[in-house]
mmCIF file of C-alpha atoms in Angstrom:
data_model
loop_
_atom_site.group_PDB
_atom_site.id
_atom_site.type_symbol
_atom_site.label_atom_id
_atom_site.label_comp_id
_atom_site.label_asym_id
_atom_site.label_seq_id
_atom_site.Cartn_x
_atom_site.Cartn_y
_atom_site.Cartn_z
ATOM 1 C CA UNK A 1 0.000 0.000 0.000
ATOM 2 C CA UNK A 2 2.743 2.492 -0.912
ATOM 3 C CA UNK A 3 1.583 3.716 -4.323
ATOM 4 C CA UNK A 4 0.775 7.421 -4.438
ATOM 5 C CA UNK A 5 -2.631 8.318 -5.872
ATOM 6 C CA UNK A 6 -2.611 11.523 -7.892
ATOM 7 C CA UNK A 7 -5.279 13.421 -9.819
ATOM 8 C CA UNK A 8 -4.453 13.956 -13.488
ATOM 9 C CA UNK A 9 -7.807 14.991 -14.945
ATOM 10 C CA UNK A 10 -10.841 17.074 -13.955
ATOM 11 C CA UNK A 11 -14.332 17.265 -15.424
ATOM 12 C CA UNK A 12 -16.762 19.772 -13.897
ATOM 13 C CA UNK A 13 -20.452 20.452 -14.416
ATOM 14 C CA UNK A 14 -21.611 23.104 -11.959
ATOM 15 C CA UNK A 15 -24.388 25.668 -11.616
ATOM 16 C CA UNK A 16 -21.866 28.497 -12.006
ATOM 17 C CA UNK A 17 -19.834 26.966 -14.815
ATOM 18 C CA UNK A 18 -19.872 24.237 -17.435
ATOM 19 C CA UNK A 19 -16.349 22.867 -17.718
ATOM 20 C CA UNK A 20 -13.450 23.161 -15.283
ATOM 21 C CA UNK A 21 -12.040 26.548 -16.220
ATOM 22 C CA UNK A 22 -15.445 28.210 -16.620
ATOM 23 C CA UNK A 23 -16.413 26.967 -13.162
ATOM 24 C CA UNK A 24 -13.117 28.002 -11.622
ATOM 25 C CA UNK A 25 -13.064 31.511 -13.067
ATOM 26 C CA UNK A 26 -16.622 32.071 -11.816
ATOM 27 C CA UNK A 27 -15.781 30.653 -8.386
ATOM 28 C CA UNK A 28 -12.682 32.789 -7.903
ATOM 29 C CA UNK A 29 -14.694 35.837 -8.986
ATOM 30 C CA UNK A 30 -17.493 34.967 -6.542
ATOM 31 C CA UNK A 31 -20.166 34.504 -9.217
ATOM 32 C CA UNK A 32 -23.092 32.468 -7.957
ATOM 33 C CA UNK A 33 -25.219 30.029 -9.935
ATOM 34 C CA UNK A 34 -28.124 30.047 -7.476
ATOM 35 C CA UNK A 35 -31.524 31.192 -8.666
ATOM 36 C CA UNK A 36 -35.244 30.438 -8.680
ATOM 37 C CA UNK A 37 -36.096 26.869 -9.661
ATOM 38 C CA UNK A 38 -36.911 26.620 -13.385
ATOM 39 C CA UNK A 39 -36.780 22.859 -13.972
ATOM 40 C CA UNK A 40 -40.282 22.486 -12.513
ATOM 41 C CA UNK A 41 -42.941 24.654 -10.891
ATOM 42 C CA UNK A 42 -41.752 25.024 -7.306
ATOM 43 C CA UNK A 43 -44.366 27.592 -6.387
ATOM 44 C CA UNK A 44 -46.318 25.201 -4.186
ATOM 45 C CA UNK A 45 -43.269 24.180 -2.102
ATOM 46 C CA UNK A 46 -41.728 26.063 0.831
ATOM 47 C CA UNK A 47 -38.258 26.094 -0.839
ATOM 48 C CA UNK A 48 -37.920 27.658 -4.284
ATOM 49 C CA UNK A 49 -34.221 28.384 -4.896
ATOM 50 C CA UNK A 50 -31.715 25.947 -6.393
ATOM 51 C CA UNK A 51 -28.399 25.663 -8.177
ATOM 52 C CA UNK A 52 -29.224 24.498 -11.717
ATOM 53 C CA UNK A 53 -26.624 23.730 -14.378
ATOM 54 C CA UNK A 54 -27.293 26.208 -17.204
ATOM 55 C CA UNK A 55 -26.611 25.766 -20.883
ATOM 56 C CA UNK A 56 -26.197 22.009 -20.891
ATOM 57 C CA UNK A 57 -27.426 20.541 -24.199
ATOM 58 C CA UNK A 58 -27.388 16.764 -23.699
ATOM 59 C CA UNK A 59 -27.433 15.994 -27.426
ATOM 60 C CA UNK A 60 -24.016 17.642 -27.673
ATOM 61 C CA UNK A 61 -22.542 15.205 -25.170
ATOM 62 C CA UNK A 62 -24.521 11.963 -25.283
ATOM 63 C CA UNK A 63 -25.057 9.667 -28.313
ATOM 64 C CA UNK A 64 -28.638 9.586 -29.552
ATOM 65 C CA UNK A 65 -28.986 5.878 -28.719
ATOM 66 C CA UNK A 66 -28.303 6.681 -25.048
ATOM 67 C CA UNK A 67 -30.830 9.482 -24.780
ATOM 68 C CA UNK A 68 -33.846 7.260 -23.998
ATOM 69 C CA UNK A 69 -31.719 5.203 -21.601
ATOM 70 C CA UNK A 70 -30.379 7.984 -19.393
ATOM 71 C CA UNK A 71 -31.508 10.388 -16.715
ATOM 72 C CA UNK A 72 -30.438 14.048 -16.742
ATOM 73 C CA UNK A 73 -27.987 13.212 -13.942
ATOM 74 C CA UNK A 74 -26.266 10.513 -15.982
ATOM 75 C CA UNK A 75 -25.943 12.769 -19.019
ATOM 76 C CA UNK A 76 -24.170 15.344 -16.848
ATOM 77 C CA UNK A 77 -21.934 12.604 -15.440
ATOM 78 C CA UNK A 78 -21.016 11.252 -18.883
ATOM 79 C CA UNK A 79 -20.014 14.726 -20.036
ATOM 80 C CA UNK A 80 -17.919 15.300 -16.906
ATOM 81 C CA UNK A 81 -16.215 11.919 -17.293
ATOM 82 C CA UNK A 82 -15.410 12.637 -20.944
ATOM 83 C CA UNK A 83 -13.833 15.948 -19.949
ATOM 84 C CA UNK A 84 -11.807 14.351 -17.155
ATOM 85 C CA UNK A 85 -10.421 11.691 -19.505
ATOM 86 C CA UNK A 86 -9.653 14.331 -22.124
ATOM 87 C CA UNK A 87 -8.064 16.623 -19.542
ATOM 88 C CA UNK A 88 -5.755 13.815 -18.442
ATOM 89 C CA UNK A 89 -4.875 13.070 -22.099
ATOM 90 C CA UNK A 90 -5.690 9.417 -21.518
ATOM 91 C CA UNK A 91 -6.566 7.102 -24.382
ATOM 92 C CA UNK A 92 -8.506 4.303 -22.670
ATOM 93 C CA UNK A 93 -8.317 2.167 -25.825
ATOM 94 C CA UNK A 94 -4.536 2.058 -25.433
ATOM 95 C CA UNK A 95 -4.643 0.817 -21.822
ATOM 96 C CA UNK A 96 -5.511 -2.483 -20.150
ATOM 97 C CA UNK A 97 -9.298 -2.390 -19.781
ATOM 98 C CA UNK A 98 -9.048 -4.373 -16.524
ATOM 99 C CA UNK A 99 -6.552 -1.837 -15.185
ATOM 100 C CA UNK A 100 -9.134 0.959 -15.202
ATOM 101 C CA UNK A 101 -11.920 1.208 -12.620
ATOM 102 C CA UNK A 102 -14.875 3.511 -11.968
ATOM 103 C CA UNK A 103 -16.205 4.540 -8.543
ATOM 104 C CA UNK A 104 -18.847 7.249 -8.244
ATOM 105 C CA UNK A 105 -21.067 8.689 -5.531
ATOM 106 C CA UNK A 106 -24.850 8.867 -5.641
ATOM 107 C CA UNK A 107 -27.638 10.028 -3.370
ATOM 108 C CA UNK A 108 -30.918 9.172 -5.032
ATOM 109 C CA UNK A 109 -30.016 7.847 -8.487
ATOM 110 C CA UNK A 110 -31.884 8.953 -11.605
ATOM 111 C CA UNK A 111 -34.774 10.449 -9.680
ATOM 112 C CA UNK A 112 -36.271 12.498 -12.507
ATOM 113 C CA UNK A 113 -36.329 9.460 -14.795
ATOM 114 C CA UNK A 114 -37.916 7.366 -12.064
ATOM 115 C CA UNK A 115 -40.584 9.969 -11.381
ATOM 116 C CA UNK A 116 -41.565 10.105 -15.059
ATOM 117 C CA UNK A 117 -41.866 6.337 -15.376
ATOM 118 C CA UNK A 118 -43.866 6.025 -12.162
ATOM 119 C CA UNK A 119 -46.240 8.632 -13.539
ATOM 120 C CA UNK A 120 -46.547 6.526 -16.677
ATOM 121 C CA UNK A 121 -47.239 3.429 -14.600
ATOM 122 C CA UNK A 122 -50.023 4.954 -12.541
ATOM 123 C CA UNK A 123 -51.613 7.106 -15.234
ATOM 124 C CA UNK A 124 -51.360 4.851 -18.330
ATOM 125 C CA UNK A 125 -50.335 1.363 -17.212
ATOM 126 C CA UNK A 126 -47.283 -0.866 -17.098
ATOM 127 C CA UNK A 127 -47.127 -1.170 -20.896
ATOM 128 C CA UNK A 128 -46.002 2.472 -21.019
ATOM 129 C CA UNK A 129 -43.088 2.109 -18.608
ATOM 130 C CA UNK A 130 -39.710 2.155 -20.345
ATOM 131 C CA UNK A 131 -37.638 -1.011 -20.100
ATOM 132 C CA UNK A 132 -34.684 1.270 -19.335
ATOM 133 C CA UNK A 133 -36.327 2.163 -16.017
ATOM 134 C CA UNK A 134 -34.754 -1.056 -14.746
ATOM 135 C CA UNK A 135 -31.362 0.676 -14.558
ATOM 136 C CA UNK A 136 -31.712 4.354 -15.526
ATOM 137 C CA UNK A 137 -32.915 5.301 -12.026
ATOM 138 C CA UNK A 138 -30.443 3.041 -10.190
ATOM 139 C CA UNK A 139 -27.810 4.401 -7.788
ATOM 140 C CA UNK A 140 -24.991 2.728 -9.716
ATOM 141 C CA UNK A 141 -26.044 3.940 -13.152
ATOM 142 C CA UNK A 142 -23.348 6.623 -13.499
ATOM 143 C CA UNK A 143 -20.612 4.136 -12.701
ATOM 144 C CA UNK A 144 -22.091 1.637 -15.163
ATOM 145 C CA UNK A 145 -22.534 4.066 -18.040
ATOM 146 C CA UNK A 146 -19.061 5.594 -17.624
ATOM 147 C CA UNK A 147 -17.547 2.109 -17.432
ATOM 148 C CA UNK A 148 -19.334 0.976 -20.604
ATOM 149 C CA UNK A 149 -18.566 4.154 -22.541
ATOM 150 C CA UNK A 150 -14.817 4.012 -21.893
ATOM 151 C CA UNK A 151 -14.477 0.207 -21.653
ATOM 152 C CA UNK A 152 -13.159 0.368 -18.100
ATOM 153 C CA UNK A 153 -13.643 -3.122 -16.700
ATOM 154 C CA UNK A 154 -11.514 -2.973 -13.562
ATOM 155 C CA UNK A 155 -12.838 -2.715 -9.976
ATOM 156 C CA UNK A 156 -15.886 -0.477 -9.889
ATOM 157 C CA UNK A 157 -18.595 0.531 -7.476
ATOM 158 C CA UNK A 158 -20.887 3.198 -6.092
ATOM 159 C CA UNK A 159 -21.019 4.739 -2.615
ATOM 160 C CA UNK A 160 -24.216 6.193 -1.188
ATOM 161 C CA UNK A 161 -23.321 8.457 1.726
ATOM 162 C CA UNK A 162 -25.140 11.605 0.562
ATOM 163 C CA UNK A 163 -22.910 14.704 0.702
ATOM 164 C CA UNK A 164 -19.936 12.737 2.017
ATOM 165 C CA UNK A 165 -20.004 10.491 -1.054
ATOM 166 C CA UNK A 166 -17.682 12.617 -3.172
ATOM 167 C CA UNK A 167 -14.871 12.128 -0.650
ATOM 168 C CA UNK A 168 -15.682 8.498 0.077
ATOM 169 C CA UNK A 169 -15.416 7.586 -3.598
ATOM 170 C CA UNK A 170 -12.059 9.292 -3.976
ATOM 171 C CA UNK A 171 -10.847 7.530 -0.859
ATOM 172 C CA UNK A 172 -12.032 4.280 -2.383
ATOM 173 C CA UNK A 173 -10.298 5.113 -5.662
ATOM 174 C CA UNK A 174 -7.060 5.680 -3.778
ATOM 175 C CA UNK A 175 -7.454 2.259 -2.180
ATOM 176 C CA UNK A 176 -7.812 0.642 -5.614
ATOM 177 C CA UNK A 177 -4.693 2.461 -6.829
ATOM 178 C CA UNK A 178 -2.760 1.277 -3.794
ATOM 179 C CA UNK A 179 -3.867 -2.263 -4.581
ATOM 180 C CA UNK A 180 -2.365 -2.059 -8.033
ATOM 181 C CA UNK A 181 -5.058 -0.582 -10.311
ATOM 182 C CA UNK A 182 -3.299 2.076 -12.411
ATOM 183 C CA UNK A 183 -6.307 4.308 -13.130
ATOM 184 C CA UNK A 184 -9.709 4.974 -11.533
ATOM 185 C CA UNK A 185 -12.377 7.410 -12.704
ATOM 186 C CA UNK A 186 -14.023 8.737 -9.572
ATOM 187 C CA UNK A 187 -16.032 11.529 -7.959
ATOM 188 C CA UNK A 188 -19.707 12.266 -8.220
ATOM 189 C CA UNK A 189 -22.369 14.031 -10.246
ATOM 190 C CA UNK A 190 -25.893 14.241 -8.903
ATOM 191 C CA UNK A 191 -29.123 15.803 -10.062
ATOM 192 C CA UNK A 192 -32.531 15.441 -8.463
ATOM 193 C CA UNK A 193 -34.182 18.772 -9.192
ATOM 194 C CA UNK A 194 -37.657 17.414 -9.823
ATOM 195 C CA UNK A 195 -40.717 17.259 -7.526
ATOM 196 C CA UNK A 196 -39.877 13.757 -6.271
ATOM 197 C CA UNK A 197 -36.304 14.701 -5.414
ATOM 198 C CA UNK A 198 -37.414 18.062 -4.049
ATOM 199 C CA UNK A 199 -39.884 16.719 -1.488
ATOM 200 C CA UNK A 200 -37.294 14.197 -0.303
ATOM 201 C CA UNK A 201 -34.945 17.068 0.476
ATOM 202 C CA UNK A 202 -37.654 19.170 2.091
ATOM 203 C CA UNK A 203 -38.388 16.262 4.410
ATOM 204 C CA UNK A 204 -34.947 16.678 6.019
ATOM 205 C CA UNK A 205 -36.030 20.077 7.371
ATOM 206 C CA UNK A 206 -32.698 21.550 6.292
ATOM 207 C CA UNK A 207 -33.623 23.458 3.120
ATOM 208 C CA UNK A 208 -33.655 27.231 3.069
ATOM 209 C CA UNK A 209 -37.051 28.830 2.522
ATOM 210 C CA UNK A 210 -35.652 32.226 1.525
ATOM 211 C CA UNK A 211 -36.605 33.400 -1.973
ATOM 212 C CA UNK A 212 -33.644 35.738 -2.473
ATOM 213 C CA UNK A 213 -30.803 33.662 -4.035
ATOM 214 C CA UNK A 214 -28.299 36.001 -2.442
ATOM 215 C CA UNK A 215 -29.664 35.406 1.063
ATOM 216 C CA UNK A 216 -30.813 31.794 0.865
ATOM 217 C CA UNK A 217 -27.570 29.999 1.783
ATOM 218 C CA UNK A 218 -25.476 31.715 4.449
ATOM 219 C CA UNK A 219 -23.434 29.076 6.300
ATOM 220 C CA UNK A 220 -21.672 30.003 9.556
ATOM 221 C CA UNK A 221 -23.649 33.245 9.897
ATOM 222 C CA UNK A 222 -26.246 34.398 12.380
ATOM 223 C CA UNK A 223 -28.733 34.431 9.471
ATOM 224 C CA UNK A 224 -28.148 30.796 8.471
ATOM 225 C CA UNK A 225 -31.489 29.151 7.787
ATOM 226 C CA UNK A 226 -30.711 26.039 5.803
ATOM 227 C CA UNK A 227 -29.034 25.174 2.534
ATOM 228 C CA UNK A 228 -29.868 25.481 -1.159
ATOM 229 C CA UNK A 229 -29.804 22.221 -3.136
ATOM 230 C CA UNK A 230 -28.112 22.013 -6.503
ATOM 231 C CA UNK A 231 -27.147 19.666 -9.316
ATOM 232 C CA UNK A 232 -23.833 18.760 -10.902
ATOM 233 C CA UNK A 233 -20.468 17.837 -9.462
ATOM 234 C CA UNK A 234 -17.079 16.694 -10.665
ATOM 235 C CA UNK A 235 -15.411 13.600 -12.049
ATOM 236 C CA UNK A 236 -11.709 13.164 -11.320
ATOM 237 C CA UNK A 237 -9.201 10.868 -12.925
ATOM 238 C CA UNK A 238 -7.102 9.239 -10.191
ATOM 239 C CA UNK A 239 -3.901 7.470 -11.174
ATOM 240 C CA UNK A 240 -0.959 5.736 -9.665
ATOM 241 C CA UNK A 241 1.777 8.386 -9.754
ATOM 242 C CA UNK A 242 4.266 5.985 -11.310
ATOM 243 C CA UNK A 243 1.820 4.853 -13.988
ATOM 244 C CA UNK A 244 0.947 8.471 -14.767
ATOM 245 C CA UNK A 245 4.591 9.371 -15.218
ATOM 246 C CA UNK A 246 5.185 6.244 -17.327
ATOM 247 C CA UNK A 247 2.477 7.195 -19.802
ATOM 248 C CA UNK A 248 3.714 10.798 -19.911
ATOM 249 C CA UNK A 249 0.829 12.498 -18.105
ATOM 250 C CA UNK A 250 0.762 16.153 -19.077
ATOM 251 C CA UNK A 251 -0.199 17.459 -15.643
ATOM 252 C CA UNK A 252 -0.714 16.344 -12.083
ATOM 253 C CA UNK A 253 -3.128 18.517 -10.115
ATOM 254 C CA UNK A 254 -2.169 17.033 -6.786
ATOM 255 C CA UNK A 255 -1.991 14.010 -4.553
ATOM 256 C CA UNK A 256 -4.752 12.451 -2.464
ATOM 257 C CA UNK A 257 -2.584 12.397 0.626
ATOM 258 C CA UNK A 258 -5.015 11.527 3.404
ATOM 259 C CA UNK A 259 -8.568 10.340 3.926
ATOM 260 C CA UNK A 260 -10.777 9.262 6.805
ATOM 261 C CA UNK A 261 -14.463 8.629 7.396
ATOM 262 C CA UNK A 262 -16.446 8.426 10.632
ATOM 263 C CA UNK A 263 -20.067 8.062 11.664
ATOM 264 C CA UNK A 264 -21.902 10.185 14.182
ATOM 265 C CA UNK A 265 -23.177 8.503 17.338
ATOM 266 C CA UNK A 266 -26.845 7.939 17.968
ATOM 267 C CA UNK A 267 -28.652 11.202 18.890
ATOM 268 C CA UNK A 268 -28.977 11.445 22.642
ATOM 269 C CA UNK A 269 -26.053 9.104 23.283
ATOM 270 C CA UNK A 270 -24.017 11.872 24.880
ATOM 271 C CA UNK A 271 -21.024 11.045 22.729
ATOM 272 C CA UNK A 272 -19.410 13.784 20.562
ATOM 273 C CA UNK A 273 -20.007 14.135 16.810
ATOM 274 C CA UNK A 274 -17.550 12.302 14.568
ATOM 275 C CA UNK A 275 -16.357 15.188 12.374
ATOM 276 C CA UNK A 276 -13.359 16.184 14.513
ATOM 277 C CA UNK A 277 -12.156 12.577 14.585
ATOM 278 C CA UNK A 278 -12.439 12.391 10.789
ATOM 279 C CA UNK A 279 -10.280 15.508 10.480
ATOM 280 C CA UNK A 280 -7.652 14.205 12.881
ATOM 281 C CA UNK A 281 -7.573 10.781 11.247
ATOM 282 C CA UNK A 282 -7.223 12.270 7.755
ATOM 283 C CA UNK A 283 -4.314 14.460 8.890
ATOM 284 C CA UNK A 284 -2.659 11.455 10.513
ATOM 285 C CA UNK A 285 -3.202 9.403 7.363
ATOM 286 C CA UNK A 286 -1.506 12.147 5.333
ATOM 287 C CA UNK A 287 1.227 12.450 7.957
ATOM 288 C CA UNK A 288 0.816 16.206 8.179
ATOM 289 C CA UNK A 289 0.407 18.399 11.219
ATOM 290 C CA UNK A 290 -2.440 20.880 11.530
ATOM 291 C CA UNK A 291 -0.013 23.760 11.065
ATOM 292 C CA UNK A 292 0.848 22.425 7.597
ATOM 293 C CA UNK A 293 -2.734 22.783 6.292
ATOM 294 C CA UNK A 294 -3.087 26.012 4.310
ATOM 295 C CA UNK A 295 -6.848 26.072 3.681
ATOM 296 C CA UNK A 296 -10.034 24.202 4.601
ATOM 297 C CA UNK A 297 -12.936 23.681 2.202
ATOM 298 C CA UNK A 298 -15.794 23.396 4.669
ATOM 299 C CA UNK A 299 -18.888 21.218 4.558
ATOM 300 C CA UNK A 300 -20.881 24.380 5.404
ATOM 301 C CA UNK A 301 -24.286 22.859 6.101
ATOM 302 C CA UNK A 302 -25.975 26.230 6.552
ATOM 303 C CA UNK A 303 -27.873 24.813 9.548
ATOM 304 C CA UNK A 304 -26.865 26.660 12.754
ATOM 305 C CA UNK A 305 -26.332 23.562 14.910
ATOM 306 C CA UNK A 306 -24.332 21.776 12.199
ATOM 307 C CA UNK A 307 -22.316 24.928 11.474
ATOM 308 C CA UNK A 308 -21.461 25.184 15.166
ATOM 309 C CA UNK A 309 -20.296 21.559 15.277
ATOM 310 C CA UNK A 310 -18.045 22.091 12.252
ATOM 311 C CA UNK A 311 -16.630 25.369 13.598
ATOM 312 C CA UNK A 312 -15.871 23.745 16.958
ATOM 313 C CA UNK A 313 -14.123 20.828 15.255
ATOM 314 C CA UNK A 314 -11.943 23.186 13.219
ATOM 315 C CA UNK A 315 -11.166 25.356 16.231
ATOM 316 C CA UNK A 316 -10.221 22.285 18.264
ATOM 317 C CA UNK A 317 -7.800 21.059 15.596
ATOM 318 C CA UNK A 318 -6.398 24.324 14.202
ATOM 319 C CA UNK A 319 -7.044 26.786 17.030
ATOM 320 C CA UNK A 320 -9.233 29.920 16.887
ATOM 321 C CA UNK A 321 -8.918 31.568 13.471
ATOM 322 C CA UNK A 322 -6.066 29.121 12.858
ATOM 323 C CA UNK A 323 -6.575 28.392 9.166
ATOM 324 C CA UNK A 324 -8.405 30.052 6.244
ATOM 325 C CA UNK A 325 -11.814 28.448 5.729
ATOM 326 C CA UNK A 326 -13.927 28.745 2.609
ATOM 327 C CA UNK A 327 -17.209 27.387 1.261
ATOM 328 C CA UNK A 328 -17.420 27.901 -2.514
ATOM 329 C CA UNK A 329 -20.533 25.726 -2.517
ATOM 330 C CA UNK A 330 -22.361 28.913 -1.525
ATOM 331 C CA UNK A 331 -22.208 29.612 -5.281
ATOM 332 C CA UNK A 332 -23.512 26.217 -6.413
ATOM 333 C CA UNK A 333 -25.685 24.914 -3.611
ATOM 334 C CA UNK A 334 -25.105 21.555 -1.996
ATOM 335 C CA UNK A 335 -24.838 18.982 -4.771
ATOM 336 C CA UNK A 336 -25.448 15.777 -2.775
ATOM 337 C CA UNK A 337 -23.152 13.063 -4.190
ATOM 338 C CA UNK A 338 -21.449 15.623 -6.421
ATOM 339 C CA UNK A 339 -20.696 18.373 -3.914
ATOM 340 C CA UNK A 340 -17.625 17.065 -2.145
ATOM 341 C CA UNK A 341 -16.036 15.898 -5.403
ATOM 342 C CA UNK A 342 -16.488 19.431 -6.723
ATOM 343 C CA UNK A 343 -14.869 20.791 -3.560
ATOM 344 C CA UNK A 344 -11.853 18.521 -4.119
ATOM 345 C CA UNK A 345 -11.581 19.820 -7.682
ATOM 346 C CA UNK A 346 -11.754 23.371 -6.329
ATOM 347 C CA UNK A 347 -9.107 22.594 -3.716
ATOM 348 C CA UNK A 348 -6.740 21.218 -6.373
ATOM 349 C CA UNK A 349 -7.286 24.283 -8.551
ATOM 350 C CA UNK A 350 -6.681 26.498 -5.519
ATOM 351 C CA UNK A 351 -3.351 24.737 -4.925
ATOM 352 C CA UNK A 352 -2.479 25.180 -8.597
ATOM 353 C CA UNK A 353 -3.190 28.899 -8.676
ATOM 354 C CA UNK A 354 -2.412 29.942 -5.097
ATOM 355 C CA UNK A 355 -5.821 31.457 -4.491
ATOM 356 C CA UNK A 356 -8.615 30.729 -2.008
ATOM 357 C CA UNK A 357 -12.081 31.373 -3.478
ATOM 358 C CA UNK A 358 -14.531 33.339 -1.349
ATOM 359 C CA UNK A 359 -17.577 32.218 0.577
ATOM 360 C CA UNK A 360 -20.206 34.078 -1.424
ATOM 361 C CA UNK A 361 -22.875 36.307 0.149
ATOM 362 C CA UNK A 362 -21.325 35.957 3.609
ATOM 363 C CA UNK A 363 -19.688 38.925 5.344
ATOM 364 C CA UNK A 364 -18.687 37.459 8.711
ATOM 365 C CA UNK A 365 -19.231 34.359 10.839
ATOM 366 C CA UNK A 366 -21.717 34.392 13.671
ATOM 367 C CA UNK A 367 -20.608 35.400 17.155
ATOM 368 C CA UNK A 368 -18.879 32.520 18.875
ATOM 369 C CA UNK A 369 -17.596 30.878 15.677
ATOM 370 C CA UNK A 370 -13.841 31.529 15.702
ATOM 371 C CA UNK A 371 -13.279 30.972 11.985
ATOM 372 C CA UNK A 372 -11.015 32.800 9.544
ATOM 373 C CA UNK A 373 -13.749 32.653 6.934
ATOM 374 C CA UNK A 374 -12.649 33.894 3.504
ATOM 375 C CA UNK A 375 -15.385 36.292 2.450
ATOM 376 C CA UNK A 376 -15.875 39.129 0.001
ATOM 377 C CA UNK A 377 -13.206 38.297 -2.555
ATOM 378 C CA UNK A 378 -10.646 35.609 -3.266
ATOM 379 C CA UNK A 379 -7.494 35.557 -1.158
ATOM 380 C CA UNK A 380 -4.168 35.075 -2.927
ATOM 381 C CA UNK A 381 -1.673 33.106 -0.841
ATOM 382 C CA UNK A 382 0.866 30.323 -1.360
ATOM 383 C CA UNK A 383 -0.863 26.971 -0.918
ATOM 384 C CA UNK A 384 0.545 23.483 -0.634
ATOM 385 C CA UNK A 385 -1.954 21.455 1.407
ATOM 386 C CA UNK A 386 -5.750 21.625 1.606
ATOM 387 C CA UNK A 387 -8.327 19.853 3.757
ATOM 388 C CA UNK A 388 -11.795 19.112 2.363
ATOM 389 C CA UNK A 389 -14.714 18.210 4.656
ATOM 390 C CA UNK A 390 -18.102 16.710 3.908
ATOM 391 C CA UNK A 391 -21.032 15.397 5.922
ATOM 392 C CA UNK A 392 -23.909 13.309 4.676
ATOM 393 C CA UNK A 393 -27.428 13.332 6.054
ATOM 394 C CA UNK A 394 -27.762 10.463 8.508
ATOM 395 C CA UNK A 395 -24.416 10.868 10.263
ATOM 396 C CA UNK A 396 -21.712 10.414 7.612
ATOM 397 C CA UNK A 397 -18.463 12.374 8.023
ATOM 398 C CA UNK A 398 -15.500 12.403 5.660
ATOM 399 C CA UNK A 399 -12.256 14.365 5.453
ATOM 400 C CA UNK A 400 -9.627 14.406 2.717
ATOM 401 C CA UNK A 401 -6.184 15.971 2.509
ATOM 402 C CA UNK A 402 -4.877 16.942 -0.922
ATOM 403 C CA UNK A 403 -1.502 18.499 -1.605
ATOM 404 C CA UNK A 404 0.629 19.621 -4.473
ATOM 405 C CA UNK A 405 2.453 16.698 -6.029
#
């Protein structure tokens, strides 16, 4: 287990940018992609703001034969995977197909597709339900379609840990690399902006009900009142560092240096939340001290109690105001299985360019939260090591350390 896992390709589909550089330039500039829901009529629901991916024309990215087989989420994922492979300058046809794996995160699968087919079932009868419903809605569909498209037949899988999934998949990809698989396509792209997916999120009680996109998602502030959901995410190409060098990889964004996952105790147990332990375990796994971390990409739940828990964990590990903290997801919304993967992409780009993107629409943390929150505009500073945090509904915690290779 000594192989180093590095990231050599990025593919991003985000509400504030289609493609890696478009997303990154918008994020550094603080441009938000949040707005009123347009994918369906949200007027009857208490939450009406979302992060939708604009300008995505699926026919430009997905073969016509796949159109009836795929959900909107999978089309976004296929485009992101194509871009990641292209960015890494990998020719899958030239590599051992059993030496390439795929591991992606999911939260609800192809929810929009499933909703449509259920409506067909109950309104017209079973004869009108597509045969592709059998897999198009399934949690593992992104992994399967990416694997088929690029003929990647190595170890593959899907992890369902809600927002934490983007980190869990990359941790799993690193494990495959350490076990001898040269290349793994990993990360997450999610998309459930339809009535079925919407009511499932509302049921958590954590969605913002504010109608102003600029005031709807304000993590770590006294005005925090929930989060804004979004769609999209990032696919990353993870390689063994030696294999990447051997094939002449054009660029290495950084190394996945440390990873840990924990689970929160049962409510009312009296035991502490598991986030701090995930942070400490990830740092230990990376063999770095807290003082060596240059920036933290926060989970930023936007729920006061969860924000307090995260702030206390960071203060305990890094000290009061001990490390710059940012939450660029304030410009995209929380993307479920895709959010943490997008944060890792952002962290790698931050290391590349020496700039910490701002936490949009936030001016200062709430009283009692001793965070050096990067607000207003991006902060230019030398960066070598970043910590990315994510929590999934139900008690999942994950932490990942990435550093310049």
